[in-house]
mmCIF file of C-alpha atoms in Angstrom:
data_model
loop_
_atom_site.group_PDB
_atom_site.id
_atom_site.type_symbol
_atom_site.label_atom_id
_atom_site.label_comp_id
_atom_site.label_asym_id
_atom_site.label_seq_id
_atom_site.Cartn_x
_atom_site.Cartn_y
_atom_site.Cartn_z
ATOM 1 C CA MET A 264 69.159 47.373 249.771
ATOM 2 C CA THR A 265 71.535 46.100 247.160
ATOM 3 C CA ASP A 266 68.515 44.956 245.363
ATOM 4 C CA LEU A 267 67.054 48.364 245.922
ATOM 5 C CA LEU A 268 70.008 49.696 244.700
ATOM 6 C CA LEU A 269 70.814 47.616 241.454
ATOM 7 C CA PHE A 270 66.805 48.351 240.529
ATOM 8 C CA ALA A 271 66.692 52.275 241.185
ATOM 9 C CA ILE A 272 69.784 53.479 239.516
ATOM 10 C CA PRO A 273 69.551 51.824 236.312
ATOM 11 C CA GLY A 274 65.885 52.453 236.117
ATOM 12 C CA LEU A 275 66.313 56.293 237.034
ATOM 13 C CA PHE A 276 69.136 56.240 233.724
ATOM 14 C CA ILE A 277 66.594 54.388 231.651
ATOM 15 C CA ILE A 278 64.155 56.991 232.003
ATOM 16 C CA LEU A 279 66.605 59.792 231.667
ATOM 17 C CA GLY A 280 67.636 58.211 228.615
ATOM 18 C CA ALA A 281 64.392 57.478 227.017
ATOM 19 C CA LEU A 282 63.115 61.519 228.022
ATOM 20 C CA ILE A 283 66.719 62.654 226.018
ATOM 21 C CA VAL A 284 65.529 60.397 223.264
ATOM 22 C CA ILE A 285 62.484 62.438 222.690
ATOM 23 C CA PHE A 286 63.352 65.994 223.989
ATOM 24 C CA ALA A 287 66.968 66.539 222.424
ATOM 25 C CA ARG A 288 66.980 68.470 219.324
ATOM 26 C CA ASN A 289 70.346 67.320 218.438
ATOM 27 C CA PRO A 290 70.173 63.840 216.756
ATOM 28 C CA VAL A 291 73.298 62.822 217.621
ATOM 29 C CA HIS A 292 72.317 63.689 221.413
ATOM 30 C CA ASN A 293 69.393 61.256 221.043
ATOM 31 C CA ALA A 294 71.415 58.504 219.829
ATOM 32 C CA MET A 295 73.326 58.914 222.666
ATOM 33 C CA GLY A 296 70.241 59.002 225.075
ATOM 34 C CA LEU A 297 69.146 55.618 223.267
ATOM 35 C CA VAL A 298 72.663 54.199 223.855
ATOM 36 C CA LEU A 299 72.221 55.476 227.883
ATOM 37 C CA THR A 300 68.713 53.603 228.023
ATOM 38 C CA LEU A 301 69.871 50.019 226.284
ATOM 39 C CA THR A 302 73.203 49.758 228.528
ATOM 40 C CA SER A 303 71.046 50.282 231.617
ATOM 41 C CA LEU A 304 68.419 47.976 230.588
ATOM 42 C CA ALA A 305 71.409 45.445 230.039
ATOM 43 C CA ILE A 306 72.412 46.063 234.027
ATOM 44 C CA LEU A 307 68.789 45.375 234.632
ATOM 45 C CA TYR A 308 68.651 42.210 232.715
ATOM 46 C CA ILE A 309 71.764 40.389 234.833
ATOM 47 C CA SER A 310 69.723 41.383 238.006
ATOM 48 C CA LEU A 311 67.182 39.518 236.283
ATOM 49 C CA ASN A 312 69.429 36.190 236.114
ATOM 50 C CA ALA A 313 69.425 36.919 231.954
ATOM 51 C CA THR A 314 73.251 37.216 231.586
ATOM 52 C CA PHE A 315 73.446 35.945 227.754
ATOM 53 C CA VAL A 316 70.927 38.487 226.695
ATOM 54 C CA ALA A 317 72.329 41.214 228.606
ATOM 55 C CA MET A 318 75.653 40.620 226.628
ATOM 56 C CA VAL A 319 73.973 40.311 223.165
ATOM 57 C CA GLN A 320 72.020 43.577 224.100
ATOM 58 C CA MET A 321 75.101 45.132 224.649
ATOM 59 C CA LEU A 322 76.812 43.666 221.314
ATOM 60 C CA VAL A 323 73.835 43.975 218.657
ATOM 61 C CA TYR A 324 71.810 46.730 220.146
ATOM 62 C CA ALA A 325 74.159 49.458 221.794
ATOM 63 C CA GLY A 326 76.873 47.940 219.410
ATOM 64 C CA ALA A 327 75.239 47.243 215.777
ATOM 65 C CA VAL A 328 72.138 48.936 215.787
ATOM 66 C CA MET A 329 73.090 52.217 217.646
ATOM 67 C CA THR A 330 76.459 52.553 214.920
ATOM 68 C CA LEU A 331 73.588 52.051 212.093
ATOM 69 C CA PHE A 332 71.957 54.860 213.386
ATOM 70 C CA LEU A 333 75.170 57.314 213.946
ATOM 71 C CA PHE A 334 76.022 56.408 210.222
ATOM 72 C CA VAL A 335 72.800 57.328 208.882
ATOM 73 C CA ILE A 336 72.911 60.575 211.181
ATOM 74 C CA MET A 337 76.136 61.607 209.883
ATOM 75 C CA MET A 338 74.959 60.831 206.269
ATOM 76 C CA ILE A 339 71.701 63.034 205.845
ATOM 77 C CA GLY A 340 73.659 65.649 208.404
ATOM 78 C CA VAL A 341 72.668 66.796 211.837
ATOM 79 C CA ASP A 342 72.119 70.432 211.297
ATOM 80 C CA LYS A 343 68.653 70.377 209.874
ATOM 81 C CA PRO A 344 65.929 72.318 211.619
ATOM 82 C CA GLU A 345 63.046 70.086 212.620
ATOM 83 C CA GLN A 346 59.909 71.156 210.897
ATOM 84 C CA THR A 347 57.402 72.232 213.692
ATOM 85 C CA LYS A 348 54.474 73.648 211.488
ATOM 86 C CA GLU A 349 51.200 71.698 212.114
ATOM 87 C CA GLU A 350 50.282 70.010 209.027
ATOM 88 C CA ILE A 351 47.102 68.458 210.130
ATOM 89 C CA LYS A 352 44.389 70.284 211.548
ATOM 90 C CA GLY A 353 43.870 70.180 215.233
ATOM 91 C CA GLN A 354 46.848 67.460 215.566
ATOM 92 C CA LYS A 355 48.325 69.183 218.726
ATOM 93 C CA LEU A 356 44.867 69.196 220.859
ATOM 94 C CA LEU A 357 44.333 65.680 219.612
ATOM 95 C CA ILE A 358 47.589 64.388 220.766
ATOM 96 C CA SER A 359 47.614 66.768 224.347
ATOM 97 C CA GLY A 360 43.803 64.977 224.834
ATOM 98 C CA THR A 361 45.465 61.336 224.010
ATOM 99 C CA LEU A 362 48.368 61.956 226.495
ATOM 100 C CA ILE A 363 46.060 63.722 229.474
ATOM 101 C CA LEU A 364 43.745 60.693 228.842
ATOM 102 C CA LEU A 365 46.688 57.855 228.978
ATOM 103 C CA VAL A 366 48.432 59.452 232.097
ATOM 104 C CA SER A 367 45.506 59.560 234.011
ATOM 105 C CA VAL A 368 44.633 56.040 233.108
ATOM 106 C CA VAL A 369 48.250 54.860 234.219
ATOM 107 C CA VAL A 370 48.083 57.205 237.534
ATOM 108 C CA LEU A 371 44.853 55.814 238.668
ATOM 109 C CA ILE A 372 45.755 52.200 238.140
ATOM 110 C CA VAL A 373 49.100 52.872 239.949
ATOM 111 C CA LEU A 374 47.122 54.775 242.694
ATOM 112 C CA GLU A 375 44.414 51.842 243.156
ATOM 113 C CA ASN A 376 46.854 49.241 243.458
ATOM 114 C CA GLY A 377 49.871 50.532 245.073
ATOM 115 C CA LEU A 378 52.541 49.204 242.451
ATOM 116 C CA ASN A 379 50.726 45.665 242.948
ATOM 117 C CA TRP A 380 49.542 44.248 240.014
ATOM 118 C CA ASN A 381 48.105 41.238 241.254
ATOM 119 C CA LEU A 382 49.955 38.918 238.845
ATOM 120 C CA LEU A 383 47.999 35.411 237.878
ATOM 121 C CA PHE A 384 51.096 33.479 238.864
ATOM 122 C CA PRO A 385 52.853 33.731 241.933
ATOM 123 C CA GLN A 386 56.822 34.128 241.889
ATOM 124 C CA SER A 387 58.766 30.819 240.832
ATOM 125 C CA GLN A 388 60.876 29.206 243.330
ATOM 126 C CA ASN A 389 62.605 27.763 240.034
ATOM 127 C CA THR A 390 65.407 29.981 239.508
ATOM 128 C CA PHE A 391 68.010 29.586 236.653
ATOM 129 C CA GLU A 392 70.958 31.543 235.177
ATOM 130 C CA GLY A 393 70.504 32.653 231.596
ATOM 131 C CA THR A 394 73.825 30.856 230.485
ATOM 132 C CA PRO A 395 74.613 30.236 226.574
ATOM 133 C CA SER A 396 74.092 26.626 226.780
ATOM 134 C CA LEU A 397 70.589 26.552 228.795
ATOM 135 C CA LEU A 398 69.015 29.071 225.853
ATOM 136 C CA ALA A 399 70.935 26.883 222.936
ATOM 137 C CA SER A 400 69.300 23.704 224.259
ATOM 138 C CA ALA A 401 65.826 25.406 224.191
ATOM 139 C CA MET A 402 66.136 27.320 221.046
ATOM 140 C CA PHE A 403 67.695 24.292 218.934
ATOM 141 C CA THR A 404 65.158 22.085 220.072
ATOM 142 C CA SER A 405 61.530 23.109 220.997
ATOM 143 C CA TRP A 406 61.886 26.853 219.270
ATOM 144 C CA VAL A 407 63.929 25.609 216.076
ATOM 145 C CA PHE A 408 61.093 26.241 213.978
ATOM 146 C CA PRO A 409 60.884 30.099 215.015
ATOM 147 C CA PHE A 410 64.915 30.048 214.770
ATOM 148 C CA GLU A 411 64.546 29.158 210.598
ATOM 149 C CA VAL A 412 62.196 31.243 209.744
ATOM 150 C CA ILE A 413 63.788 34.220 211.509
ATOM 151 C CA SER A 414 66.757 33.587 209.520
ATOM 152 C CA ILE A 415 64.786 33.773 205.995
ATOM 153 C CA LEU A 416 63.563 37.290 207.631
ATOM 154 C CA LEU A 417 67.338 38.404 208.015
ATOM 155 C CA ILE A 418 68.020 37.099 204.402
ATOM 156 C CA VAL A 419 65.087 38.984 203.327
ATOM 157 C CA ALA A 420 66.005 42.304 205.114
ATOM 158 C CA THR A 421 69.272 42.240 203.668
ATOM 159 C CA THR A 422 68.076 41.723 200.525
ATOM 160 C CA ALA A 423 65.451 44.592 200.602
ATOM 161 C CA ALA A 424 68.273 46.865 201.990
ATOM 162 C CA LEU A 425 70.510 45.825 199.114
ATOM 163 C CA ALA A 426 68.081 46.697 196.194
ATOM 164 C CA LEU A 427 66.806 50.082 197.850
ATOM 165 C CA ALA A 428 70.750 51.302 197.936
ATOM 166 C CA TYR A 429 71.207 49.854 194.515
ATOM 167 C CA GLU A 430 67.753 51.420 192.435
ATOM 168 C CA PHE A 431 69.193 54.880 194.390
ATOM 169 C CA ARG A 432 72.753 54.571 193.137
ATOM 170 C CA LYS A 433 71.592 53.592 189.363
ATOM 171 C CA ARG A 434 69.318 56.730 189.505
ATOM 172 C CA GLU A 435 71.904 59.011 190.490
ATOM 173 C CA THR A 436 74.226 57.976 187.690
ATOM 174 C CA ASN A 437 71.597 58.420 184.914
ATOM 175 C CA ASP A 438 71.174 61.883 185.729
ATOM 176 C CA MET B 15 70.865 51.908 258.686
ATOM 177 C CA SER B 16 68.572 52.696 261.620
ATOM 178 C CA LEU B 17 65.457 52.937 259.150
ATOM 179 C CA GLY B 18 65.469 49.690 257.889
ATOM 180 C CA LYS B 19 65.105 48.307 261.263
ATOM 181 C CA GLU B 20 62.035 50.249 262.032
ATOM 182 C CA ARG B 21 60.813 49.500 258.625
ATOM 183 C CA PRO B 22 60.367 46.280 256.517
ATOM 184 C CA MET B 23 62.967 46.174 253.854
ATOM 185 C CA ILE B 24 61.870 47.295 250.466
ATOM 186 C CA GLU B 25 61.485 44.480 248.254
ATOM 187 C CA VAL B 26 62.336 44.676 244.543
ATOM 188 C CA THR B 27 59.123 42.369 242.754
ATOM 189 C CA SER B 28 58.421 41.742 239.684
ATOM 190 C CA ASP B 29 55.782 44.535 239.861
ATOM 191 C CA TRP B 30 58.707 47.279 239.866
ATOM 192 C CA TYR B 31 60.275 46.109 236.751
ATOM 193 C CA LEU B 32 56.613 45.596 235.084
ATOM 194 C CA THR B 33 55.986 49.436 235.685
ATOM 195 C CA LEU B 34 59.245 50.664 234.756
ATOM 196 C CA SER B 35 58.532 48.655 231.270
ATOM 197 C CA ALA B 36 55.078 50.276 231.120
ATOM 198 C CA ILE B 37 56.511 53.769 231.635
ATOM 199 C CA LEU B 38 59.140 53.219 229.173
ATOM 200 C CA PHE B 39 56.979 52.092 226.796
ATOM 201 C CA SER B 40 54.898 55.462 227.561
ATOM 202 C CA ILE B 41 57.557 57.300 226.772
ATOM 203 C CA GLY B 42 58.493 55.904 223.335
ATOM 204 C CA PHE B 43 54.701 56.285 222.514
ATOM 205 C CA LEU B 44 54.986 59.847 223.291
ATOM 206 C CA GLY B 45 57.674 60.591 221.416
ATOM 207 C CA MET B 46 56.359 58.832 218.591
ATOM 208 C CA MET B 47 53.293 61.169 218.777
ATOM 209 C CA ILE B 48 55.248 64.344 219.153
ATOM 210 C CA ARG B 49 58.427 64.185 216.535
ATOM 211 C CA LYS B 50 58.085 64.485 212.857
ATOM 212 C CA ASN B 51 61.810 63.507 212.185
ATOM 213 C CA ALA B 52 61.757 60.170 210.864
ATOM 214 C CA LEU B 53 64.559 59.141 212.567
ATOM 215 C CA ILE B 54 63.726 59.377 215.854
ATOM 216 C CA MET B 55 60.278 58.143 215.212
ATOM 217 C CA PHE B 56 62.886 55.121 214.845
ATOM 218 C CA MET B 57 64.490 55.178 218.141
ATOM 219 C CA CYS B 58 61.142 55.465 219.623
ATOM 220 C CA ILE B 59 59.900 52.475 218.010
ATOM 221 C CA GLU B 60 63.472 51.004 219.478
ATOM 222 C CA LEU B 61 62.126 52.430 222.987
ATOM 223 C CA MET B 62 58.896 50.608 222.481
ATOM 224 C CA LEU B 63 60.475 47.307 221.668
ATOM 225 C CA ASN B 64 62.988 47.331 224.457
ATOM 226 C CA ALA B 65 60.170 47.982 227.334
ATOM 227 C CA VAL B 66 58.705 44.899 226.089
ATOM 228 C CA ASN B 67 61.921 43.063 226.194
ATOM 229 C CA LEU B 68 61.913 43.813 230.031
ATOM 230 C CA THR B 69 58.275 42.627 230.437
ATOM 231 C CA PHE B 70 59.855 39.323 228.566
ATOM 232 C CA ILE B 71 62.723 38.628 231.064
ATOM 233 C CA THR B 72 60.673 39.740 233.778
ATOM 234 C CA ALA B 73 58.299 37.155 233.057
ATOM 235 C CA SER B 74 60.882 34.583 232.336
ATOM 236 C CA ASN B 75 62.710 35.262 235.670
ATOM 237 C CA HIS B 76 59.304 35.426 237.444
ATOM 238 C CA LEU B 77 58.072 32.163 236.424
ATOM 239 C CA GLY B 78 61.081 30.563 236.020
ATOM 240 C CA LEU B 79 60.900 29.644 232.703
ATOM 241 C CA VAL B 80 63.886 29.902 229.960
ATOM 242 C CA ASP B 81 61.170 30.730 227.004
ATOM 243 C CA GLY B 82 61.122 34.610 227.640
ATOM 244 C CA GLN B 83 64.466 34.740 227.076
ATOM 245 C CA ILE B 84 64.428 32.918 223.840
ATOM 246 C CA ALA B 85 61.392 35.211 223.084
ATOM 247 C CA VAL B 86 63.918 38.271 223.365
ATOM 248 C CA PHE B 87 66.107 37.011 220.778
ATOM 249 C CA PHE B 88 63.629 37.501 218.084
ATOM 250 C CA VAL B 89 62.306 40.774 218.926
ATOM 251 C CA LEU B 90 65.919 41.710 218.653
ATOM 252 C CA VAL B 91 66.355 39.952 214.980
ATOM 253 C CA VAL B 92 62.678 41.665 214.389
ATOM 254 C CA ALA B 93 64.150 44.899 215.505
ATOM 255 C CA ALA B 94 67.427 44.804 213.689
ATOM 256 C CA ALA B 95 65.688 43.687 210.507
ATOM 257 C CA GLU B 96 63.472 46.875 210.742
ATOM 258 C CA VAL B 97 66.083 49.075 211.636
ATOM 259 C CA VAL B 98 68.186 47.994 208.392
ATOM 260 C CA VAL B 99 64.895 48.167 206.260
ATOM 261 C CA GLY B 100 63.873 51.539 207.515
ATOM 262 C CA LEU B 101 67.153 53.405 207.572
ATOM 263 C CA ALA B 102 67.325 52.128 204.014
ATOM 264 C CA ILE B 103 64.244 53.878 203.501
ATOM 265 C CA ILE B 104 64.671 57.105 205.289
ATOM 266 C CA VAL B 105 68.066 57.844 203.077
ATOM 267 C CA SER B 106 66.397 56.967 200.050
ATOM 268 C CA ILE B 107 63.828 59.293 200.900
ATOM 269 C CA PHE B 108 66.505 61.768 201.976
ATOM 270 C CA LYS B 109 68.235 61.850 198.693
ATOM 271 C CA LYS B 110 65.186 62.665 196.873
ATOM 272 C CA GLN B 111 63.804 65.796 199.060
ATOM 273 C CA GLU B 112 66.499 66.891 201.411
ATOM 274 C CA SER B 113 64.395 65.888 204.635
ATOM 275 C CA ALA B 114 63.619 63.467 206.943
ATOM 276 C CA SER B 115 60.492 64.998 208.084
ATOM 277 C CA VAL B 116 57.488 62.599 207.945
ATOM 278 C CA ASP B 117 55.129 65.395 207.239
ATOM 279 C CA MET B 118 56.634 65.899 203.532
ATOM 280 C CA LEU B 119 55.748 62.125 202.768
ATOM 281 C CA SER B 120 52.242 62.348 201.373
ATOM 282 C CA SER B 121 53.685 61.686 198.269
ATOM 283 C CA SER B 122 53.375 58.095 199.154
ATOM 284 C CA LYS B 123 49.533 58.210 199.374
ATOM 285 C CA GLY B 124 47.716 55.974 197.313
#
């Protein structure tokens, strides 16, 4: 019973937050819905024995990334109404058709198999807790090359963001 | 709980987590299709990335291997880099045309 509650309550909040993200009109509400989804996901991660990943999720996603989002929302203003005019011909019709197709495929699969995905591998008996030391011992041995590549990606992203902001400032002073 | 004695206990298996992940991904995709504000489209990308992360963690737990959790870290870093660059682009577009709607971006057409 505890298992079911630990899955169902965060699961409901995840879906609620995701719906807030896509349907709310005020961008601040969208950001708060995303925070709700990310926090509930962290709870699910803990119930899946990934404790360190859950903590990183809270710090990096719900902390840093959302702060960045809110910063930009405050910067460009929240009172701009969203433009709802149809620019591409037949856009709404195409989207509705695609969505109905997607939803019916998912419903069909769930009805056919009754929540049973027939996974290729059986549940492993080897359970472990995702502690920092366990993750580090894997990341700095067999995953060390992707780790170095990802550090280059971060440096490139920082440089790109700086370059974009700098060019814009130069243009503003020239005017 | 008298109900639990008659019926077998409901067990939360990996299938449930995978279903939740599929639902989350579909909601993110739906938002990507119906919203026109570039910021909210970015949030929908975050939703889809998080659905994939949930799949990775579920697989890691299901197979008893630590590699799924390592992959989540890489997805996290890529998402952070993407958000930094994307938001910088949105801010500079906004300064130019006072709107974050993607419909007005036809000027970037080749």
